[in-house]
Coordinates of N, CA and C in Angstrom, one line a residue:
M1 N 8.7 -15.4 -0.6 CA 9.3 -16.3 -1.6 C 8.0 -16.6 -2.5
K2 N 8.6 -16.8 -3.4 CA 7.6 -17.4 -4.7 C 7.3 -19.2 -4.8
R3 N 6.0 -19.2 -4.8 CA 5.6 -20.4 -5.1 C 4.7 -21.4 -6.7
K4 N 4.3 -21.8 -7.0 CA 3.7 -22.1 -7.8 C 2.4 -21.1 -7.7
N5 N 2.6 -20.4 -9.1 CA 2.0 -19.5 -9.9 C 0.2 -19.7 -10.1
N6 N -0.5 -20.5 -9.4 CA -1.9 -21.4 -9.7 C -3.3 -19.9 -9.3
Y7 N -2.9 -18.9 -10.0 CA -3.8 -17.6 -9.9 C -5.4 -18.1 -9.5
K8 N -5.7 -18.7 -10.7 CA -7.2 -19.4 -10.8 C -7.6 -20.7 -9.7
S9 N -6.7 -21.2 -9.0 CA -7.0 -21.9 -7.9 C -7.5 -21.1 -6.6
F10 N -6.8 -20.0 -6.4 CA -7.0 -18.9 -5.6 C -8.3 -18.8 -5.8
W11 N -8.6 -17.8 -6.3 CA -10.0 -17.6 -7.0 C -11.0 -18.6 -6.4
R12 N -10.7 -19.5 -6.9 CA -11.6 -20.6 -6.7 C -11.9 -21.1 -5.6
W13 N -10.9 -21.2 -4.7 CA -10.8 -21.1 -3.3 C -11.5 -20.0 -2.6
F14 N -11.3 -19.0 -3.1 CA -12.2 -17.7 -2.7 C -13.3 -17.4 -2.7
V15 N -13.7 -17.7 -4.0 CA -15.2 -18.0 -3.6 C -16.0 -19.3 -3.3
S16 N -15.5 -19.8 -2.9 CA -16.3 -20.9 -2.1 C -16.2 -20.5 -1.2
N17 N -15.1 -19.8 -0.4 CA -15.6 -19.1 1.1 C -15.6 -17.9 1.6
E18 N -16.3 -17.1 0.5 CA -16.5 -15.6 0.5 C -17.3 -15.3 1.6
K19 N -18.3 -15.8 1.5 CA -19.9 -15.9 2.4 C -19.1 -15.9 4.2
Y20 N -18.2 -17.0 4.1 CA -17.8 -17.1 5.6 C -16.8 -15.8 5.8
I21 N -15.8 -15.6 4.8 CA -15.2 -14.6 5.2 C -15.6 -13.6 5.6
Y22 N -16.6 -13.1 4.0 CA -17.5 -11.5 4.5 C -18.3 -11.7 5.8
D23 N -18.6 -12.6 6.2 CA -19.4 -12.4 7.3 C -18.5 -12.8 9.0
N24 N -18.1 -12.6 8.9 CA -16.8 -13.6 10.1 C -15.9 -12.6 9.9
V25 N -15.3 -11.9 9.4 CA -13.9 -11.2 9.2 C -13.7 -10.0 10.6
E26 N -15.1 -9.5 11.1 CA -14.6 -8.9 12.2 C -14.6 -9.5 13.4
Q27 N -15.7 -10.6 13.6 CA -15.7 -11.8 14.9 C -14.6 -12.6 14.8
H28 N -13.9 -12.9 13.8 CA -12.9 -13.5 13.9 C -11.5 -13.4 12.9
P29 N -11.1 -12.3 12.9 CA -10.0 -12.0 12.1 C -8.7 -12.8 12.0
N30 N -8.0 -13.0 13.1 CA -6.8 -13.9 13.1 C -7.3 -15.2 12.3
D31 N -8.3 -16.1 12.1 CA -9.2 -17.1 11.9 C -8.7 -16.7 10.3
I32 N -9.9 -15.5 10.3 CA -9.5 -15.3 8.4 C -8.2 -15.0 8.0
V33 N -7.8 -14.0 8.4 CA -6.3 -13.7 8.0 C -5.5 -14.7 7.6
G34 N -5.5 -16.0 8.7 CA -4.7 -17.3 8.5 C -5.2 -17.9 7.2
M35 N -6.5 -18.2 7.0 CA -6.9 -18.8 6.1 C -6.6 -18.5 5.0
I36 N -6.4 -16.9 4.7 CA -5.9 -16.1 3.4 C -5.1 -16.4 3.3
Q37 N -4.2 -16.0 4.1 CA -2.7 -16.2 4.0 C -2.5 -17.4 3.5
K38 N -2.8 -18.6 4.5 CA -2.1 -19.3 3.6 C -2.6 -20.3 2.4
E39 N -3.6 -19.5 1.5 CA -3.7 -19.7 0.1 C -3.2 -18.8 -0.5
I40 N -2.9 -17.6 -0.5 CA -1.9 -16.4 -1.1 C -0.7 -17.0 -1.2
S41 N -0.3 -17.7 0.1 CA 1.6 -17.8 -0.3 C 1.4 -18.7 -1.0
K42 N 0.7 -19.7 -1.5 CA 0.8 -20.5 -2.5 C 1.2 -20.1 -4.1
I43 N 0.7 -18.6 -4.3 CA 1.8 -18.2 -5.3 C 2.7 -17.5 -5.0
N44 N 2.9 -16.7 -3.9 CA 3.9 -15.6 -3.4 C 4.0 -15.4 -1.8
S45 N 4.2 -16.3 -1.0 CA 4.3 -15.8 0.4 C 4.7 -14.1 0.7
D46 N 5.2 -13.4 0.1 CA 5.5 -12.0 0.0 C 4.4 -11.1 -0.3
L47 N 3.4 -11.5 -0.8 CA 1.9 -10.5 -1.4 C 1.4 -10.2 0.5
A48 N 1.0 -9.3 0.2 CA -0.3 -8.8 1.3 C -1.8 -8.3 0.8
F49 N -1.9 -8.4 1.7 CA -3.6 -8.5 1.7 C -4.4 -7.6 2.4
E50 N -5.1 -6.8 2.5 CA -6.2 -5.9 3.6 C -7.9 -6.4 3.4
I51 N -8.7 -6.4 4.5 CA -10.0 -6.9 4.3 C -10.3 -5.3 5.0
G52 N -11.8 -4.9 4.5 CA -11.9 -3.9 4.5 C -12.7 -4.3 6.1
T53 N -13.1 -3.1 6.8 CA -14.0 -3.5 8.1 C -15.3 -2.4 7.9
D54 N -15.4 -1.5 7.1 CA -16.1 -0.1 7.0 C -16.6 -0.9 5.7
L55 N -18.2 -1.3 5.8 CA -19.3 -1.5 4.2 C -19.2 -0.1 3.7
E56 N -19.2 -0.2 2.4 CA -19.6 1.1 0.9 C -20.4 0.7 0.7
D57 N -21.8 1.1 0.2 CA -23.0 0.1 -0.1 C -23.2 -1.3 -0.4
G58 N -22.5 -2.0 1.2 CA -22.8 -3.4 1.4 C -21.7 -4.0 1.0
L59 N -20.7 -3.3 0.5 CA -19.1 -3.8 -0.1 C -18.0 -4.0 1.1
R60 N -17.2 -5.0 1.2 CA -16.6 -5.2 2.0 C -15.2 -5.2 0.7
D61 N -14.0 -4.1 1.2 CA -12.7 -3.8 0.2 C -12.0 -5.4 0.6
F62 N -11.5 -6.0 -0.6 CA -10.3 -7.1 -0.4 C -9.0 -6.8 -1.3
I63 N -8.5 -6.0 -0.6 CA -7.0 -5.7 -1.3 C -6.2 -6.7 -1.4
I64 N -5.5 -6.9 -2.7 CA -4.4 -7.7 -2.6 C -2.8 -6.4 -3.0
S65 N -1.6 -6.6 -2.6 CA -0.7 -5.8 -2.6 C 0.5 -6.3 -3.0
A66 N 1.3 -5.5 -3.3 CA 2.6 -6.2 -3.8 C 3.5 -6.2 -2.3
D67 N 2.7 -5.4 -1.4 CA 3.5 -4.5 -0.7 C 4.9 -4.3 -0.7
G68 N 4.6 -3.0 -1.6 CA 5.5 -2.5 -2.1 C 6.7 -3.0 -2.7
L69 N 7.0 -3.6 -3.5 CA 7.8 -4.6 -4.2 C 7.7 -5.0 -5.2
F70 N 8.6 -4.1 -6.4 CA 8.3 -4.3 -7.4 C 7.8 -5.6 -8.2
S71 N 9.1 -6.9 -7.1 CA 9.1 -8.2 -7.9 C 8.1 -8.6 -7.8
N72 N 6.9 -8.1 -6.8 CA 5.9 -8.9 -7.0 C 4.8 -8.1 -7.7
F73 N 5.2 -7.4 -8.7 CA 4.0 -6.5 -9.1 C 3.3 -8.0 -10.5
D74 N 3.8 -8.8 -11.2 CA 3.4 -9.3 -11.7 C 2.2 -10.3 -11.1
D75 N 2.9 -10.8 -9.9 CA 1.8 -11.3 -9.2 C 0.6 -10.8 -8.9
V76 N 0.3 -9.6 -8.3 CA -0.9 -9.0 -8.4 C -1.1 -8.5 -9.7
L77 N -0.5 -8.4 -10.7 CA -1.6 -8.0 -12.2 C -1.7 -9.4 -12.6
K78 N -1.8 -10.4 -12.3 CA -1.6 -12.4 -12.6 C -3.3 -12.3 -12.3
L79 N -3.1 -11.4 -10.3 CA -4.3 -12.2 -9.8 C -5.3 -11.1 -10.3
Y80 N -5.4 -9.8 -10.5 CA -6.0 -9.3 -11.1 C -6.8 -9.8 -12.5
E81 N -5.7 -10.4 -13.5 CA -6.5 -11.1 -14.9 C -7.6 -12.0 -14.6
T82 N -6.7 -12.7 -13.9 CA -7.6 -13.7 -13.2 C -8.8 -13.7 -12.0
S83 N -9.4 -13.0 -11.7 CA -9.9 -12.3 -11.0 C -11.5 -12.7 -11.4
P84 N -12.4 -13.2 -10.1 CA -14.1 -13.1 -10.5 C -14.3 -12.0 -11.4
K85 N -15.5 -12.4 -12.5 CA -16.0 -11.1 -13.0 C -17.0 -10.5 -12.0
S86 N -17.6 -11.4 -11.6 CA -18.5 -10.7 -10.7 C -18.2 -11.3 -8.7
L87 N -18.6 -10.7 -8.0 CA -18.4 -11.1 -6.8 C -19.8 -9.9 -5.9
P88 N -20.6 -9.9 -5.7 CA -21.6 -8.9 -5.3 C -21.6 -8.3 -3.7
K89 N -20.5 -9.1 -3.4 CA -20.6 -8.4 -1.9 C -19.0 -8.1 -1.5
W90 N -17.9 -7.8 -2.9 CA -17.2 -7.3 -2.7 C -16.4 -6.4 -4.2
K91 N -15.6 -5.7 -3.3 CA -14.6 -4.5 -4.2 C -13.4 -4.8 -4.0
L92 N -13.0 -5.9 -5.2 CA -11.6 -5.7 -5.4 C -10.9 -5.0 -5.8
L93 N -9.3 -5.2 -5.1 CA -8.4 -3.5 -5.4 C -7.3 -4.2 -5.3
F94 N -6.5 -3.8 -6.8 CA -5.1 -4.4 -6.9 C -4.2 -3.6 -6.5
F95 N -2.8 -3.8 -5.5 CA -2.2 -2.2 -5.0 C -3.0 -1.5 -4.0
R96 N -2.4 -1.4 -2.9 CA -2.8 -0.6 -1.9 C -3.5 1.0 -2.7
P97 N -4.7 1.4 -2.8 CA -5.1 2.4 -3.5 C -5.1 4.0 -2.5
R98 N -5.1 4.6 -3.4 CA -4.8 6.3 -3.1 C -6.3 6.1 -2.1
R99 N -5.7 6.8 -1.2 CA -7.1 7.1 0.2 C -6.8 9.0 -0.3
E100 N -8.2 9.1 -0.6 CA -8.6 10.8 -0.4 C -9.2 11.2 1.0
R101 N -8.2 11.2 1.9 CA -8.2 11.8 2.9 C -7.3 12.9 3.0
D102 N -7.9 14.2 4.4 CA -7.3 15.6 4.3 C -6.0 14.4 5.6
N103 N -6.2 13.6 6.4 CA -4.9 13.6 6.9 C -5.0 11.5 7.0
Q104 N -4.2 10.5 7.2 CA -4.2 9.4 7.7 C -3.5 9.1 9.4
S105 N -3.6 8.4 10.0 CA -2.9 8.3 11.0 C -2.7 6.2 10.9
I106 N -1.2 6.6 11.4 CA -1.0 4.8 11.0 C -0.2 4.4 12.8
G107 N 0.0 3.4 13.0 CA 0.4 3.2 14.4 C 1.0 1.2 14.6
I108 N 2.4 1.7 14.6 CA 2.7 0.2 15.3 C 3.2 0.4 16.8
E109 N 2.9 -0.8 17.6 CA 3.0 -0.3 18.8 C 3.0 1.0 19.3
E110 N 3.8 1.3 20.0 CA 3.4 2.8 20.5 C 4.4 3.3 19.9
I111 N 4.6 3.6 18.3 CA 4.6 4.8 17.5 C 4.0 4.7 16.3
N112 N 3.2 6.3 16.7 CA 1.9 6.7 15.7 C 2.3 7.8 14.9
L113 N 2.2 8.1 13.7 CA 2.5 8.7 12.8 C 1.3 9.2 11.6
S114 N 1.2 10.3 11.3 CA 0.2 10.8 10.1 C 0.5 11.7 9.3
Y115 N -0.3 12.4 8.4 CA 0.7 13.2 7.4 C 1.2 14.3 8.1
D116 N 1.0 14.6 9.5 CA 1.6 15.9 10.2 C 2.4 15.6 10.7
D117 N 3.0 14.6 10.3 CA 4.8 14.2 11.0 C 5.7 14.1 10.0
V118 N 5.7 14.2 9.0 CA 6.4 13.8 7.8 C 6.6 15.0 6.7
F119 N 7.8 14.8 6.5 CA 8.3 16.2 5.3 C 9.1 15.7 4.6
F120 N 9.3 16.5 3.9 CA 10.1 16.1 2.5 C 10.5 17.1 1.4
T121 N 12.0 16.7 1.1 CA 12.5 17.6 -0.2 C 12.8 16.7 -1.2
Y122 N 12.4 17.2 -2.1 CA 13.3 16.0 -3.7 C 13.4 16.6 -4.8
I123 N 14.3 15.3 -5.6 CA 14.8 15.8 -6.9 C 14.4 15.2 -7.7
K124 N 14.0 15.7 -8.8 CA 13.6 14.5 -10.2 C 14.4 14.0 -10.8
H125 N 14.8 12.6 -11.0 CA 15.8 11.8 -11.8 C 15.2 10.8 -12.6
Q126 N 15.7 11.6 -13.8 CA 15.0 10.5 -14.9 C 13.3 10.3 -15.0
D127 N 12.7 9.3 -14.6 CA 11.7 9.0 -14.3 C 10.3 9.3 -13.5
Q128 N 11.7 9.4 -12.4 CA 11.0 9.0 -10.6 C 11.3 10.2 -10.0
L129 N 11.0 10.6 -8.7 CA 11.7 11.1 -8.0 C 12.3 10.8 -7.0
E130 N 13.4 11.4 -6.6 CA 14.2 10.8 -5.3 C 13.7 12.1 -4.3
I131 N 13.7 11.3 -3.2 CA 13.2 11.9 -2.0 C 14.5 11.8 -0.6
D132 N 13.8 12.9 0.1 CA 14.7 13.2 1.7 C 13.5 13.2 2.3
V133 N 13.3 12.3 3.1 CA 12.1 12.5 4.1 C 12.9 12.6 5.3
Y134 N 11.7 13.6 6.5 CA 12.2 14.5 7.7 C 10.7 13.5 8.5
I135 N 11.0 13.1 9.7 CA 9.8 12.6 10.3 C 10.6 13.1 11.7
E136 N 9.0 13.5 12.2 CA 9.3 14.2 13.7 C 9.6 12.5 15.0
N137 N 11.1 12.8 15.6 CA 11.1 12.1 16.4 C 12.2 10.7 15.7
Y138 N 12.2 10.9 14.4 CA 13.1 9.5 13.7 C 14.2 9.0 14.7
L139 N 14.3 7.7 14.5 CA 15.2 6.9 15.2 C 15.7 5.8 13.8
V140 N 16.8 6.1 13.8 CA 18.0 5.5 12.9 C 17.6 4.1 12.5
D141 N 17.9 3.2 13.8 CA 17.9 2.1 13.9 C 16.3 1.3 14.5
D142 N 15.3 2.4 14.1 CA 14.0 1.5 14.2 C 13.1 1.4 13.2
N143 N 13.3 0.6 12.6 CA 12.8 0.0 10.8 C 10.9 0.6 11.2
R144 N 10.6 0.5 12.3 CA 9.1 0.8 12.3 C 8.6 2.3 11.8
F145 N 9.3 3.1 11.8 CA 9.1 4.6 11.2 C 9.3 4.0 9.7
V146 N 10.0 3.4 8.9 CA 10.1 3.2 7.8 C 8.8 2.7 7.2
H147 N 8.8 1.4 8.1 CA 7.1 0.8 7.5 C 6.1 1.5 7.6
I148 N 6.2 2.1 8.8 CA 4.9 3.5 8.9 C 4.8 4.1 7.7
Y149 N 5.9 5.0 7.6 CA 6.0 5.6 6.3 C 5.9 5.3 5.0
F150 N 5.9 4.0 4.6 CA 5.6 3.5 3.4 C 3.9 3.4 3.4
L151 N 3.3 2.8 4.5 CA 2.1 2.7 4.5 C 1.3 4.3 4.2
L152 N 2.2 5.4 4.6 CA 1.1 6.3 4.8 C 1.1 6.8 3.1
L153 N 2.9 6.5 2.9 CA 2.9 7.5 1.3 C 2.2 6.5 0.3
D154 N 1.8 5.1 0.6 CA 0.6 3.9 -0.3 C -0.8 5.1 -0.1
S155 N -1.0 5.6 1.2 CA -2.4 5.6 1.3 C -2.4 7.3 0.7
L156 N -1.4 7.7 0.9 CA -1.3 9.4 0.6 C -1.8 9.2 -1.4
I157 N -0.7 8.6 -2.4 CA -0.9 8.7 -3.5 C -0.6 7.6 -4.3
G158 N -1.1 5.8 -3.8 CA -1.6 4.7 -4.0 C -0.3 4.2 -4.2
E159 N -0.2 2.9 -3.6 CA 1.1 1.8 -4.0 C 1.6 2.1 -5.4
Y160 N 1.2 1.8 -6.3 CA 1.5 1.4 -7.8 C 2.1 2.5 -8.2
D161 N 1.8 4.1 -7.9 CA 3.0 5.2 -8.0 C 3.7 5.1 -7.3
A162 N 3.3 4.9 -5.7 CA 4.9 5.0 -4.8 C 5.9 4.3 -5.7
V163 N 5.4 2.7 -5.8 CA 6.9 2.4 -6.6 C 7.5 2.6 -7.3
M164 N 6.5 2.6 -8.8 CA 7.1 3.3 -10.3 C 7.5 4.4 -10.3
L165 N 6.9 5.4 -9.2 CA 7.2 6.8 -9.7 C 8.5 7.6 -8.4
I166 N 8.4 6.8 -7.5 CA 9.5 7.3 -6.6 C 10.6 6.2 -6.5
G167 N 11.2 6.7 -6.6 CA 12.8 6.1 -6.4 C 13.8 5.7 -4.7
E168 N 15.1 6.7 -5.3 CA 15.7 6.8 -3.8 C 14.7 7.3 -2.4
T169 N 15.0 6.4 -1.5 CA 14.3 7.5 -0.6 C 15.2 7.4 0.8
R170 N 15.6 8.6 1.2 CA 16.2 9.3 2.6 C 15.9 9.2 3.7
F171 N 15.9 8.8 5.0 CA 15.5 9.3 5.9 C 16.2 10.0 7.0
H172 N 15.3 11.1 7.7 CA 16.4 12.1 8.6 C 15.2 12.0 9.5
D173 N 16.1 12.4 10.7 CA 14.9 13.0 12.0 C 14.8 14.6 11.4
I174 N 13.8 15.4 11.4 CA 13.6 17.1 11.2 C 14.4 17.7 11.7
K175 N 14.9 17.6 13.1 CA 15.8 18.2 13.8 C 17.0 18.5 13.2
E176 N 17.4 17.6 12.1 CA 18.4 18.1 10.9 C 18.3 19.3 10.8
I177 N 17.3 19.7 10.1 CA 17.1 20.7 9.0 C 16.0 21.9 9.4
N178 N 16.1 22.9 9.4 CA 15.0 24.3 9.0 C 13.4 23.8 8.4
K179 N 12.6 23.5 9.2 CA 11.6 23.2 8.6 C 10.8 23.9 7.7
I180 N 11.1 25.3 7.6 CA 10.8 26.5 6.9 C 11.0 25.8 5.4
S181 N 12.0 25.0 5.1 CA 12.5 24.7 4.0 C 11.9 23.0 3.4
L182 N 11.1 22.5 4.2 CA 10.5 21.3 3.7 C 9.2 21.9 3.2
H183 N 9.0 20.6 2.1 CA 7.4 20.4 2.0 C 6.8 19.6 2.9
E184 N 5.5 20.2 3.0 CA 4.2 19.2 4.0 C 3.7 17.6 3.0
F185 N 3.9 16.8 4.0 CA 3.5 15.3 2.7 C 2.8 15.5 2.3
R186 N 2.1 16.2 2.2 CA 0.2 16.4 1.4 C 0.9 16.7 0.1
E187 N 1.4 17.7 -0.1 CA 1.8 18.5 -1.1 C 2.7 17.0 -2.3
L188 N 3.0 16.2 -1.5 CA 3.6 15.2 -2.5 C 2.7 14.4 -3.3
K189 N 1.4 14.5 -3.3 CA 0.1 14.2 -4.3 C 0.3 15.1 -5.4
E190 N 0.3 16.2 -5.3 CA 0.2 17.5 -6.7 C 1.5 16.8 -7.3
I191 N 2.4 16.9 -6.8 CA 4.0 16.5 -7.3 C 3.9 15.3 -8.1
V192 N 2.9 14.0 -7.5 CA 3.3 13.1 -8.1 C 2.5 13.2 -9.2
D193 N 1.5 13.7 -9.5 CA 0.4 14.0 -10.7 C 0.7 14.6 -11.4
N194 N 1.7 15.5 -11.1 CA 2.2 16.6 -12.4 C 3.5 15.6 -13.3
L195 N 4.1 14.6 -12.3 CA 5.0 14.2 -13.4 C 4.6 13.0 -14.0
K196 N 3.2 12.5 -13.3 CA 3.0 11.6 -14.3 C 2.2 12.4 -15.8
E197 N 1.2 13.4 -15.1 CA 1.2 14.0 -16.9 C 2.6 14.5 -17.6
Q198 N 3.7 14.7 -17.0 CA 4.8 15.1 -17.9 C 5.2 13.8 -18.6
L199 N 5.1 12.3 -17.9 CA 5.6 11.2 -18.7 C 4.4 10.9 -19.6
I200 N 3.2 11.1 -19.5 CA 2.0 11.2 -20.3 C 2.5 11.4 -21.8
S201 N 2.3 12.9 -21.4 CA 2.6 13.8 -22.4 C 3.7 13.5 -23.0
A202 N 5.1 13.0 -22.7 CA 6.0 12.8 -23.4 C 6.1 11.5 -24.2
N203 N 4.7 10.3 -23.9 CA 5.1 9.7 -24.7 C 3.7 9.1 -25.4

């Protein structure tokens, strides 16, 4: 649900509390998440965010995400436009970034999937890819599989490209098809990058 679009107020609050958040996110994660959720919901309660626990050069990642919804893109972009020019302890990221990893594993409760568990076929339709996704042990009535898949997709190609360049997506159990006819999930990155180059060249 969208509410008052007070982007600068959010950043004023964050700057006032960033030291406490930076120092305590590992010791009191639930408190920190609740604090940020309360403030970011004043803009749009459907926005998502992540705080990195691994430091790189002393910086923590703070990711603001549209949660895979194009309808939330404008709010993420406005938060980017109004963000502080300097936050010495933070690396601000807008949309979930592409992760340059050989593999990624994500679990929700007892379901855990990695790049190795996902396969696909695709067709190009206008400026997007339509994808049929095949997942090991997929259950059609269990939305956790779909949720994990889209998190893996964001990790592989980045949230912005996942929303803008991937169109209709259909899900199947891999038992429905001969695996030899499928692409491995990692191959999607190169396919997406080639599509981006084609679109840039066309414009």
